[in-house]
Coordinates of C-alpha atoms in Angstrom, one line a residue:
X22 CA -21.9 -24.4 42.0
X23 CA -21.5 -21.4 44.5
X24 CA -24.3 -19.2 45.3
X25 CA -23.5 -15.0 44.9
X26 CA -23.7 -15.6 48.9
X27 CA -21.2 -18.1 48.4
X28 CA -19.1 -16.2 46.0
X29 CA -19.3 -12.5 48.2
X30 CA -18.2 -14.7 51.3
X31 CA -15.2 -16.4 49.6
X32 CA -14.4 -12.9 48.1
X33 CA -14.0 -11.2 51.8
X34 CA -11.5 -14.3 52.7
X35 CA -9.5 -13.2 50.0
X36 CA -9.6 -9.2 50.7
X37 CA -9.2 -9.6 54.2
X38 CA -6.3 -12.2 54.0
X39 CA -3.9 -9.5 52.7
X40 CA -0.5 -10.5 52.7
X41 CA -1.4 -14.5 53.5
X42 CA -4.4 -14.3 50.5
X43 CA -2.0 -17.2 49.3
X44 CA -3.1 -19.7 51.5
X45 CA -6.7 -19.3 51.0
X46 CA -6.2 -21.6 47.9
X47 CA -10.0 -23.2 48.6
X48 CA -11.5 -20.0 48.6
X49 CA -9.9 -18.9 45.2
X50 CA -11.3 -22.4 43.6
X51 CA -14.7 -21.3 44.9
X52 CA -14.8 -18.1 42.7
X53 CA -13.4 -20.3 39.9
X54 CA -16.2 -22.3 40.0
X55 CA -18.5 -19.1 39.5
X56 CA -17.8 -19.6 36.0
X57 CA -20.6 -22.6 36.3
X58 CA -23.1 -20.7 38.1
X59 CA -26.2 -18.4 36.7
X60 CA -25.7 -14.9 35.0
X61 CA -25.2 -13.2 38.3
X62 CA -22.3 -15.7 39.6
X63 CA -20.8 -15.0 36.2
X64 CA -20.6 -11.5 36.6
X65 CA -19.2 -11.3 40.1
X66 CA -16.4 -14.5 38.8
X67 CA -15.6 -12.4 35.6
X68 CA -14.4 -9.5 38.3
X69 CA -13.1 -11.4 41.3
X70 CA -11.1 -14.0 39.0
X71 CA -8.7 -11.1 38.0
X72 CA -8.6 -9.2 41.4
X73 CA -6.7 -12.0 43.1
X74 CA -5.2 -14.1 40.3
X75 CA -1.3 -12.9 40.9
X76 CA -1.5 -14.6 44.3
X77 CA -2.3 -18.8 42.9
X78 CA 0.5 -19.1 39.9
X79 CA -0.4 -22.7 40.9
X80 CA -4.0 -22.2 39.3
X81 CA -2.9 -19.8 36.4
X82 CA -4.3 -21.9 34.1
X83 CA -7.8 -22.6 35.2
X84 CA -7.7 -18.9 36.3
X85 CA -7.3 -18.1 32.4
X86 CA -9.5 -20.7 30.9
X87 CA -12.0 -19.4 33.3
X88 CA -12.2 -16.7 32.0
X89 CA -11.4 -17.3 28.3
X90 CA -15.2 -19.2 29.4
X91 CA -16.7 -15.7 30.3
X92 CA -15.1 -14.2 27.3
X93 CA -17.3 -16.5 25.2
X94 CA -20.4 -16.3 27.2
X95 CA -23.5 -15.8 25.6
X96 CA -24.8 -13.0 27.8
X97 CA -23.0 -9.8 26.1
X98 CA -22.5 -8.1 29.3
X99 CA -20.7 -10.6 30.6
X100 CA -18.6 -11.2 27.6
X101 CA -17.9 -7.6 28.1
X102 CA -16.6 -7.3 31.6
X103 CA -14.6 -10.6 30.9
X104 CA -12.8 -9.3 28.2
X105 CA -11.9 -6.0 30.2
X106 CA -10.1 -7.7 32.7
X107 CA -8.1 -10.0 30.7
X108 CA -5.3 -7.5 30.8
X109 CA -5.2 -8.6 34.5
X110 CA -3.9 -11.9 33.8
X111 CA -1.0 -10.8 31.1
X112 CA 2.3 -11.3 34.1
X113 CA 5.2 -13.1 33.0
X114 CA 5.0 -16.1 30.9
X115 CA 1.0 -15.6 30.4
X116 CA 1.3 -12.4 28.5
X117 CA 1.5 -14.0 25.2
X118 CA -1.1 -16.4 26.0
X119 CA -3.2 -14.0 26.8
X120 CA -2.3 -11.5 23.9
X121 CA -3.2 -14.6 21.2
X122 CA -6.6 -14.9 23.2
X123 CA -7.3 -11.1 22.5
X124 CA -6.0 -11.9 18.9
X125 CA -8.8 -14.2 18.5
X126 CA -11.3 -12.1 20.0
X127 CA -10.6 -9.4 17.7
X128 CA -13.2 -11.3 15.1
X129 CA -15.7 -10.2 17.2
X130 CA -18.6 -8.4 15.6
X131 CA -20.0 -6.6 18.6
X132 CA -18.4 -3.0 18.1
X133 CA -18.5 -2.3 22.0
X134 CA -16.6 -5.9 22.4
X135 CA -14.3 -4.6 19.9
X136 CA -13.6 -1.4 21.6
X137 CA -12.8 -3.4 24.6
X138 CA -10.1 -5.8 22.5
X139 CA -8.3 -3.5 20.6
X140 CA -8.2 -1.3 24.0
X141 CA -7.1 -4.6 26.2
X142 CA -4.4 -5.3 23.3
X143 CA -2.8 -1.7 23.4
X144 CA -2.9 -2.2 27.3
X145 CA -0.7 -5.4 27.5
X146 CA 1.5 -4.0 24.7
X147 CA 2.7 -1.4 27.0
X148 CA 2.9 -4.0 29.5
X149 CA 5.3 -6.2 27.1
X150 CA 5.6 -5.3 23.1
X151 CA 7.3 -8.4 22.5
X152 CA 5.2 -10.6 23.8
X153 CA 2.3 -9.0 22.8
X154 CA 3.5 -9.0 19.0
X155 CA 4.2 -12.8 20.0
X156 CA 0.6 -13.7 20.3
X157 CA -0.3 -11.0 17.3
X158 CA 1.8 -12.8 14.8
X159 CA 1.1 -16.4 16.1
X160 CA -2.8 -15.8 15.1
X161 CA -1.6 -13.7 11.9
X162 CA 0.9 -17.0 10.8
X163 CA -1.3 -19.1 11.6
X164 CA -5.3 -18.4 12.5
X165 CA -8.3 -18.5 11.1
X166 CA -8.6 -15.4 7.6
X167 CA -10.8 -13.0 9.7
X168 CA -8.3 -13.3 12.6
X169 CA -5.8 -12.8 10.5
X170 CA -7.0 -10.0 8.6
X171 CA -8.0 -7.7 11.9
X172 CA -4.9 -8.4 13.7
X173 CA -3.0 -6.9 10.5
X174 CA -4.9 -4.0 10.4
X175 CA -4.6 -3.3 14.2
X176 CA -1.4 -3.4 13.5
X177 CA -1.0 -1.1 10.8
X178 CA -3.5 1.3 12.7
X179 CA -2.3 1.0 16.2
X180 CA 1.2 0.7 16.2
X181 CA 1.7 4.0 15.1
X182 CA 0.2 5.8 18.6
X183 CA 2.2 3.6 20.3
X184 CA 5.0 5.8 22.2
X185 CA 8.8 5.4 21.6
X186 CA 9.3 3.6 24.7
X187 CA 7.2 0.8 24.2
X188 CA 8.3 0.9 20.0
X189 CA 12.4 0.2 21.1
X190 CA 14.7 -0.7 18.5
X191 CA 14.4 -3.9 19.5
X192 CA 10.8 -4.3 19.1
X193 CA 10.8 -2.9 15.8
X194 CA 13.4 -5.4 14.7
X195 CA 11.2 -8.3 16.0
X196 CA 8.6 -6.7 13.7
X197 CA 10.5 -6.9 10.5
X198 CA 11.4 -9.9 11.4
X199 CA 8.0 -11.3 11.6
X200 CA 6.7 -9.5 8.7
X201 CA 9.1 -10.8 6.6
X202 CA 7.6 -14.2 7.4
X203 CA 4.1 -13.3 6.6
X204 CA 5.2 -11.8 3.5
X205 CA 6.2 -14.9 2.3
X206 CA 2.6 -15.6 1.6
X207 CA 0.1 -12.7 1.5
X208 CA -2.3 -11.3 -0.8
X209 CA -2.0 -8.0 -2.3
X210 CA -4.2 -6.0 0.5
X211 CA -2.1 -7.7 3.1
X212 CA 0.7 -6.8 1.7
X213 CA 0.1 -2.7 1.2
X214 CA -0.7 -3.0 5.2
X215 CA 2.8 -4.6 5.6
X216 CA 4.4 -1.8 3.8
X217 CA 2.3 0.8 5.9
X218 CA 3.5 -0.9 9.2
X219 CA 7.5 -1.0 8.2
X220 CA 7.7 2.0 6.7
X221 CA 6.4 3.8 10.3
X222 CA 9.0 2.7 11.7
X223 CA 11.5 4.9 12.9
X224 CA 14.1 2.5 12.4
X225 CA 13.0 2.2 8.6
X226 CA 13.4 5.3 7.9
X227 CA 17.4 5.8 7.5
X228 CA 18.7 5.0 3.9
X229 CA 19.7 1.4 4.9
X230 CA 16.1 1.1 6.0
X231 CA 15.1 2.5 3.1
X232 CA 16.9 0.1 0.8
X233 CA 15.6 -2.7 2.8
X234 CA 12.0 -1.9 2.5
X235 CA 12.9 -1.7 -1.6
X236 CA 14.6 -5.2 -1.9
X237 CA 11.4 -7.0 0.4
X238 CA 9.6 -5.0 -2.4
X239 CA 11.7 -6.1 -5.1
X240 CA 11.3 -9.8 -3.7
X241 CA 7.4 -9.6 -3.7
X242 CA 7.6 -8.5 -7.3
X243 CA 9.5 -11.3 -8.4
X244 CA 12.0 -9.1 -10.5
X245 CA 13.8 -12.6 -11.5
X246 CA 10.9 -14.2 -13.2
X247 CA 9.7 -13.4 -16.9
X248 CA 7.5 -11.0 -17.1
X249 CA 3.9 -12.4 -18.5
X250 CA 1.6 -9.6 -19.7
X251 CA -0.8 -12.0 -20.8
X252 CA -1.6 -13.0 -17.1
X253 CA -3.7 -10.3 -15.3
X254 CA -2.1 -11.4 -11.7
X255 CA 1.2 -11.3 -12.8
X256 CA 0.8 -7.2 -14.1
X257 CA -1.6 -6.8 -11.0
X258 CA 1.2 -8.0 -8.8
X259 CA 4.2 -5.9 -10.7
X260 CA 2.2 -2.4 -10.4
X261 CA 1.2 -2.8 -6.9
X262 CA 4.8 -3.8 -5.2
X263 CA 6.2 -0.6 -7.7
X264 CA 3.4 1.6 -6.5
X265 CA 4.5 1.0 -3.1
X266 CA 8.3 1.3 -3.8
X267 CA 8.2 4.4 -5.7
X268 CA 7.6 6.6 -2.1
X269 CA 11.0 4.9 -0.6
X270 CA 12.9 5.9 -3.9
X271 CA 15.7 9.0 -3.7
X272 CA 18.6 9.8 -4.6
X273 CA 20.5 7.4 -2.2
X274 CA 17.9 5.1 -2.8
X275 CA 18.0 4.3 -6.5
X276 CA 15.0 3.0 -8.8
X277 CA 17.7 0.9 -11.0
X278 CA 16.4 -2.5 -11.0
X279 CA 12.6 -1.6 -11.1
X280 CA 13.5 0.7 -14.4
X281 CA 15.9 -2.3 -15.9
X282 CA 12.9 -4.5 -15.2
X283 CA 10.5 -2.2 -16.7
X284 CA 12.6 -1.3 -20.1
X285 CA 13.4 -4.6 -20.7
X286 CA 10.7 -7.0 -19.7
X287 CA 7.4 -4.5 -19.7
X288 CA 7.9 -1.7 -22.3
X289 CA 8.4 -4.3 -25.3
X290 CA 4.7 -6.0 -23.8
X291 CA 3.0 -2.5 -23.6
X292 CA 0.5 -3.1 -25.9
X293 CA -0.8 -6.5 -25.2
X294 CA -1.0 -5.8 -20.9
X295 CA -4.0 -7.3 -19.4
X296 CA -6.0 -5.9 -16.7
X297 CA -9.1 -7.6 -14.9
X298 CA -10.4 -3.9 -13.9
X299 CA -13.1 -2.4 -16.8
X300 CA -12.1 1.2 -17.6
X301 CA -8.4 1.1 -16.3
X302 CA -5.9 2.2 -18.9
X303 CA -2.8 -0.2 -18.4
X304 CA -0.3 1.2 -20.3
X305 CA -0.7 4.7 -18.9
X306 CA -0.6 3.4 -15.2
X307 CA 2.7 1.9 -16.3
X308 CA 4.2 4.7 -18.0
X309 CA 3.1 7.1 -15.3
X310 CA 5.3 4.3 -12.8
X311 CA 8.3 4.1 -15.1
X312 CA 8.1 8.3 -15.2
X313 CA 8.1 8.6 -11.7
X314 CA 11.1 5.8 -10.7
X315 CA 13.4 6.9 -13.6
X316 CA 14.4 10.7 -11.5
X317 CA 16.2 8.0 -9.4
X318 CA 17.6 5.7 -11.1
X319 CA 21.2 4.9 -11.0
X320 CA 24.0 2.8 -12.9
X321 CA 22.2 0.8 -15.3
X322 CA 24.0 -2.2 -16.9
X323 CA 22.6 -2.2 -19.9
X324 CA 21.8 1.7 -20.1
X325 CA 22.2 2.3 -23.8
X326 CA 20.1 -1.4 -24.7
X327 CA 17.4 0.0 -22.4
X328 CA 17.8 3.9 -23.9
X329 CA 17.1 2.1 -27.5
X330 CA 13.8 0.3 -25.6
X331 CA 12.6 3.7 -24.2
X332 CA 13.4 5.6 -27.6
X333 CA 11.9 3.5 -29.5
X334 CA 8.3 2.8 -28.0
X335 CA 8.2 6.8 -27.8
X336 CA 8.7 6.6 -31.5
X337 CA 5.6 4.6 -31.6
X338 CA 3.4 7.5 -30.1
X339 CA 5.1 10.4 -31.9
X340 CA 3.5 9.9 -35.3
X341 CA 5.2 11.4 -38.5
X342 CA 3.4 14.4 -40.7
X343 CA 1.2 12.9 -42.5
X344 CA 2.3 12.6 -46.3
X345 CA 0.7 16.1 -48.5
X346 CA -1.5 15.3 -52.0
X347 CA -0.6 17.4 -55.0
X348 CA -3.5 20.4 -54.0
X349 CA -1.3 20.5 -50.2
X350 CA -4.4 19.0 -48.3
X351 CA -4.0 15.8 -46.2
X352 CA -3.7 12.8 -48.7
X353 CA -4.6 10.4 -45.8
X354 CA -8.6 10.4 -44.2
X355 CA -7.4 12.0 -40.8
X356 CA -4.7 13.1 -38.9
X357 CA -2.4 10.9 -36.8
X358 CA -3.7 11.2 -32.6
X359 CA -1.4 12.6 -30.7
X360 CA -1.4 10.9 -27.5
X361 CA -0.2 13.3 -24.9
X362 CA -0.2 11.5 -21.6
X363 CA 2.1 8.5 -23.1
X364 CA 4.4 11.2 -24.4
X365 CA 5.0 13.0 -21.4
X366 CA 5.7 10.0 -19.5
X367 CA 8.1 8.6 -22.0
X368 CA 9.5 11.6 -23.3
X369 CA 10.1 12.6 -19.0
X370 CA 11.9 8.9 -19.1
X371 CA 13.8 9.5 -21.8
X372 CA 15.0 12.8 -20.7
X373 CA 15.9 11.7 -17.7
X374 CA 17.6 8.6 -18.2
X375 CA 19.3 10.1 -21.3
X376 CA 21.1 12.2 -18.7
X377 CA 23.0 9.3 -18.3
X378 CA 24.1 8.8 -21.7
X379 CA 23.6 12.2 -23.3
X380 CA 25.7 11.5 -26.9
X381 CA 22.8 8.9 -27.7
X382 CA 20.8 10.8 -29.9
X383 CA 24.1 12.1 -31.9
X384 CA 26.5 9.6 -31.6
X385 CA 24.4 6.0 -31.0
X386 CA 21.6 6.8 -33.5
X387 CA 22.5 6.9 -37.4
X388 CA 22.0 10.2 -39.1
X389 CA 18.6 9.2 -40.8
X390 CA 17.0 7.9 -37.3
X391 CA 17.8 10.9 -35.8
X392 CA 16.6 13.3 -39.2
X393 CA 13.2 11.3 -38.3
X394 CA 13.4 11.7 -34.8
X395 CA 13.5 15.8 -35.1
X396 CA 11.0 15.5 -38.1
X397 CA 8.8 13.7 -35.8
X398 CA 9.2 16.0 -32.9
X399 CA 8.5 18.9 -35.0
X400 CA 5.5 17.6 -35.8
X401 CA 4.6 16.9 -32.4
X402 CA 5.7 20.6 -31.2
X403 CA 3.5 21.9 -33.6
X404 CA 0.3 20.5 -32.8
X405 CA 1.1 21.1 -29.3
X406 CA 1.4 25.0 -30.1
X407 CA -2.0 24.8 -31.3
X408 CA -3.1 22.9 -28.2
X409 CA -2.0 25.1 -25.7
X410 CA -3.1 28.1 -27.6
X411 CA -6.6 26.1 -27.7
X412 CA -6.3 25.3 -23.9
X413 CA -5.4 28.7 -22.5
X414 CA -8.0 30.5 -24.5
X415 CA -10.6 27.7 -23.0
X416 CA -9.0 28.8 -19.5
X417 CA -8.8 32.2 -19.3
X418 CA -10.7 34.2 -17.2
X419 CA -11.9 31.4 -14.9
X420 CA -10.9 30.9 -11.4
X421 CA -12.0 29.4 -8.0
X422 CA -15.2 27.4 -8.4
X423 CA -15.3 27.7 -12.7
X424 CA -12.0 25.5 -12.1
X425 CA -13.6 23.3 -10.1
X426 CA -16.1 21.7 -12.8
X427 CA -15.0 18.3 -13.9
X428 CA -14.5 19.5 -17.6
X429 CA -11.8 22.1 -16.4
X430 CA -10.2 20.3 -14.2
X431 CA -8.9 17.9 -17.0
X432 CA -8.3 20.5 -19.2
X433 CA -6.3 22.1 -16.5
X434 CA -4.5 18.7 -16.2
X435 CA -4.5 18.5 -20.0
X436 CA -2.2 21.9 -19.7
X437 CA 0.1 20.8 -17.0
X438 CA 1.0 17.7 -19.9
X439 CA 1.6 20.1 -23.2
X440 CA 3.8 22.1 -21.3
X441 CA 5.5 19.6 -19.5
X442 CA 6.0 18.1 -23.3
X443 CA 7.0 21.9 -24.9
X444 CA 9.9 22.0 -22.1
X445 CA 11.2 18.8 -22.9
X446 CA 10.8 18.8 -27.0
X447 CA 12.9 22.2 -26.5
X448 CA 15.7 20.3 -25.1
X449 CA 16.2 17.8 -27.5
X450 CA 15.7 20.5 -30.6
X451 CA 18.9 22.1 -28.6
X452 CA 22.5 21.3 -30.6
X453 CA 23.4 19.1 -28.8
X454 CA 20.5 17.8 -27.4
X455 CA 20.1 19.3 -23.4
X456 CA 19.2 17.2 -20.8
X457 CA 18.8 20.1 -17.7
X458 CA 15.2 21.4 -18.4
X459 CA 13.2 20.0 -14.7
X460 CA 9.4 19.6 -15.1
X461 CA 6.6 18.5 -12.1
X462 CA 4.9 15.2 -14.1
X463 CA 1.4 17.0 -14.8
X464 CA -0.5 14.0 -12.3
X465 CA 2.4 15.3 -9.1
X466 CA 0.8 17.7 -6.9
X467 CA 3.2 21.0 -6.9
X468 CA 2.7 21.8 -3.5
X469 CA 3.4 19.8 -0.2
X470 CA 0.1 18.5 1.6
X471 CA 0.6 18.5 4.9
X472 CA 0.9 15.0 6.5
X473 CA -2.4 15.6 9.2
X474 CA -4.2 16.2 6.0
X475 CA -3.7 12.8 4.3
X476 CA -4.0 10.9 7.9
X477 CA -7.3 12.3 8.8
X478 CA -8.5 10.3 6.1
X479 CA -7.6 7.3 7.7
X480 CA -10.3 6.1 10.4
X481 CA -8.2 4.8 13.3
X482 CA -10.4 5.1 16.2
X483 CA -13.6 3.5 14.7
X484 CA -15.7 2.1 17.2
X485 CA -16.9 -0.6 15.4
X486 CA -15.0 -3.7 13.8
X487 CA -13.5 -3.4 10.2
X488 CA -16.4 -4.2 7.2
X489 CA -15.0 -6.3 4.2
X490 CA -14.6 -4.5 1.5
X491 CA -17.7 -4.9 -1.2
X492 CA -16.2 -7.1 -4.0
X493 CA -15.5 -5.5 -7.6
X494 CA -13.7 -2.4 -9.2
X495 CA -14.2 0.9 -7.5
X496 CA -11.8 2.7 -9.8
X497 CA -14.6 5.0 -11.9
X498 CA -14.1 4.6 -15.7
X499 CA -11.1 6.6 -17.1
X500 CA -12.3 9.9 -18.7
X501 CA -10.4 11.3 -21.7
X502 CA -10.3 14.5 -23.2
X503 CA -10.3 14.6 -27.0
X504 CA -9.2 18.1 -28.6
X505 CA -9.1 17.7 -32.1
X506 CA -6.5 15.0 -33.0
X507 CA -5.5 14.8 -29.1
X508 CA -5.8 13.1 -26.1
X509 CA -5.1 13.7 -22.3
X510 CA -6.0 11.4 -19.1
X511 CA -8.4 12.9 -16.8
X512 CA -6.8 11.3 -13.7
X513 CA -6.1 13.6 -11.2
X514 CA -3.2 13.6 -8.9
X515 CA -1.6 10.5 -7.8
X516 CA -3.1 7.5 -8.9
X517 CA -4.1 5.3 -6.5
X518 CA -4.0 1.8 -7.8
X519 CA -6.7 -0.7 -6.7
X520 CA -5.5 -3.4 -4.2
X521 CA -6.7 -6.9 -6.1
X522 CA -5.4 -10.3 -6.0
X523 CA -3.1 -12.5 -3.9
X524 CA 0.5 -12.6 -3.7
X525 CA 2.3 -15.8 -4.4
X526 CA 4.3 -16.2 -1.9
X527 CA 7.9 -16.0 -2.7
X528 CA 9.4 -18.6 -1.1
X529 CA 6.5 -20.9 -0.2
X530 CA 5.7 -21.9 -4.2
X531 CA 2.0 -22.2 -2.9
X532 CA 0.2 -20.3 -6.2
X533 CA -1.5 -16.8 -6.2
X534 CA -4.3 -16.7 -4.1
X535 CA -3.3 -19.5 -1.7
X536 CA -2.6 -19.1 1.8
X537 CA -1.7 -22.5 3.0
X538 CA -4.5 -24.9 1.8
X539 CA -6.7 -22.4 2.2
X540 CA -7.7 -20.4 -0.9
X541 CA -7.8 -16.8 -0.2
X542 CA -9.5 -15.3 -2.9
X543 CA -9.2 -12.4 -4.7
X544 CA -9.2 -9.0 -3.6
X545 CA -10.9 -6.0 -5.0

């Protein structure tokens, strides 16, 4: 083993060979051999291995597995200055070598290591994005589940400050076409980082890039199968791969196969849903989904078979009067609930798909079915009066911070729906019935938040490796607010659906929560 003497001797061949440094081959084997040496050889190898390694192609390899030896040393320091240097060795065919080495390395837990990889990784990728994404997706298909998981969220974190010279056309195709192969198997995290990473990219952001994003959604969801509300996965799986296809929906990019699927596999299944997440209210999560995809939704086959679906599990929350004794009080114990966050979802559905088909209420429905329909929304419109009345007179007077308190916020909310529900009930009383009325769904934020808002939320320059997640549900327990005979959802703004369980994957057949023989768990 060379001595530091040994080592700084060697070195000055080298430096003061200049253009002949090539033919000093013996010198160059004994810094390679520093590897072997003390803590003090290791150090000077882990910074003289790099300096000259363009000159001996002949000993790239034990150059590299040299110092992939320093990169695992146990002295952290070393480790350190190994690891910086590795972007040294990244020329030609060695770039995606090295690149799946700093893939590895990413499962470090040393923060200041960490720094040093993900800053190494962004380094060679300006050097060579293809091969870089080579070595990313190599230990993504194929190594070990905490490799796997930090290289997909350096991914979804990094790429994105990357400039638009390095992120060519061509670089974002080799993306797609990598993450299609990973989304053949992922779980449901995994899967909302894929959807962050291809819908970033510039590329994916025309109407063809659009509509691909929605059918690799579409796929995920598994549209073709029977729907199963009995099986908490299967539901977990549906609302997640919706939530993340309602953003890409417009009006060149239409909602049609999501809202078939919806109408005539989930809808009839309302009621028995099954969620593994205490406190969540199902069916409400779903309405809200089916309220916000049916603004965009486009020829439907089977429009009037699916308008019947709709119509009729709205029926089901927009109770008749109840029946009057003799003396004109209520001959029943109470009065029916009127469940005002369903309505305005399915009543918003109704109206808007009923665009579509806007004789269905006068010319599909028989004269008694639609005498009860208008009783019924009578009825409905009349409780609502009283309900706004009760609402506004709770409201007035307060602003700024008496607006703030939890209690006014959802009766704030619980205003947004009764009007939302007045607007649309007005349209159908109309002879015909008028579909043009436009309402803001009551949980749909009125005015635009500006996009460095929501991404200073999102920590992308944290200087210490990603923490798993603490296991169970961190959705807090629903709160409802009961007016007399009512009820309103106290869920502010856009949901944001819990990421939980594994994707089967599509193609592969290998079972939810599978990622090759390994079992992957589920997610909370």
């Amino acid at each position: 083993m060379p001595t530091v003497e040994e080592l700084y001797r060697n070195y000055g061949i080298l430096a003061d060979a200049t253009e002949q440094v090539g033919q000093h081959k013996d010198a160059y084997q004994v810094i390679l051999d520093g590897v072997k040496g003390g803590t003090k050889e290791k150090r000077l190898a882990a910074q003289f291995i790099p300096k000259f390694f363009k000159h001996f192609p002949e000993l790239a390899d034990s150059a590299i597995n040299a110092q992939l030896d320093l990169c695992e040393d146990e002295d952290v320091s070393i480790r350190r200055q190994a690891i910086k240097e590795l972007p040294q060795f990244a020329t030609g065919d060695n770039l995606p070598r090295v690149a799946d080495i700093l893939t590895q390395l990413l499962q470090t837990d040393d923060s200041a290591e960490f720094n040093l990889v993900n800053n190494a990784l962004l380094s060679i990728f300006k050097m060579d994005a293809k091969g870089t994404l080579g070595g990313l997706f190599s230990q993504i298909l194929q190594g070990e589940d905490i490799v796997r998981e930090r290289a997909i969220k350096f991914l979804s974190t990094k790429l994105k400050t990357l400039p638009d010279e390095v992120l060519t056309k061509e670089v974002e195709e080799l993306i797609l076409t990598e993450s299609k192969k990973v989304l053949e198997d992922v779980t449901g995290e995994e899967f909302v980082l894929f959807m962050k990473i291809l819908s970033g990219l510039k590329s994916l952001q025309t109407v063809s890039g659009r509509q691909q994003l929605v059918e690799l959604v579409a796929e995920q969801a598994d549209l073709e199968q029977t729907f199963n509300p009995s099986d908490p996965d299967c539901v977990d799986r549906l609302l997640q791969c919706t939530r993340q296809a309602v953003p890409l929906f417009s009006k060149n990019v239409h909602s049609t196969r999501f809202v078939t699927y919806f109408c005539e596999q989930v809808l009839p299944n309302l009621s028995t849903l099954t969620t593994p997440v205490e406190g969540l209210d199902i069916q409400l999560e779903v309405l809200k989904l089916l309220a916000e995809m049916s603004s965009f939704c486009g020829d439907m086959e089977k429009l009037e078979t699916n308008l019947r679906k709709l119509f009729d599990k709205l029926l089901e929350y927009m109770p008749l009067p109840p029946e009057e004794a003799e003396n004109g009080e209520n001959a029943g114990n109470e009065e029916p609930k009127l469940q005002f966050s369903y309505v305005e979802c399915l009543l918003y559905s109704f109206h808007q798909l009923g665009r579509k088909l806007p004789d269905f209420l006068t010319a599909k429905l028989n004269a008694e079915k639609l005498k009860d329909f208008k009783i019924r929304l009578q009825y409905f419109a009349r409780g609502l009066q009283v309900y706004i009345r009760q609402l506004r007179l709770a409201l007035q007077g307060k602003t700024g911070e008496a607006l703030k308190t939890e209690e006014n916020k959802i009766k704030v909310v619980a205003l947004k729906i009764t009007n939302n529900i007045n607007v649309l009930i007005k349209d159908l009383f109309h002879i015909p019935p008028s579909y043009k009325s436009t309402v803001t769904l009551s949980w749909k934020p009125v005015q635009k938040v500006e996009i460095g808002q929501k991404r200073a939320s999102e920590d992308t320059t944290s200087s210490s490796p990603p923490k798993k997640s603490s296991a169970g549900p961190k959705r807090d327990a629903r709160q409802i607010y009961n007016p007399p005979s009512g009820k309103y959802s106290s869920n502010l703004g856009n949901f944001n659906y819990e990421q939980r369980g594994a994707f089967r994957g599509s193609r592969g057949g290998r079972g939810w929560g599978t990622r090759g023989n390994r079992s992957r768990g589920r997610l909370y």
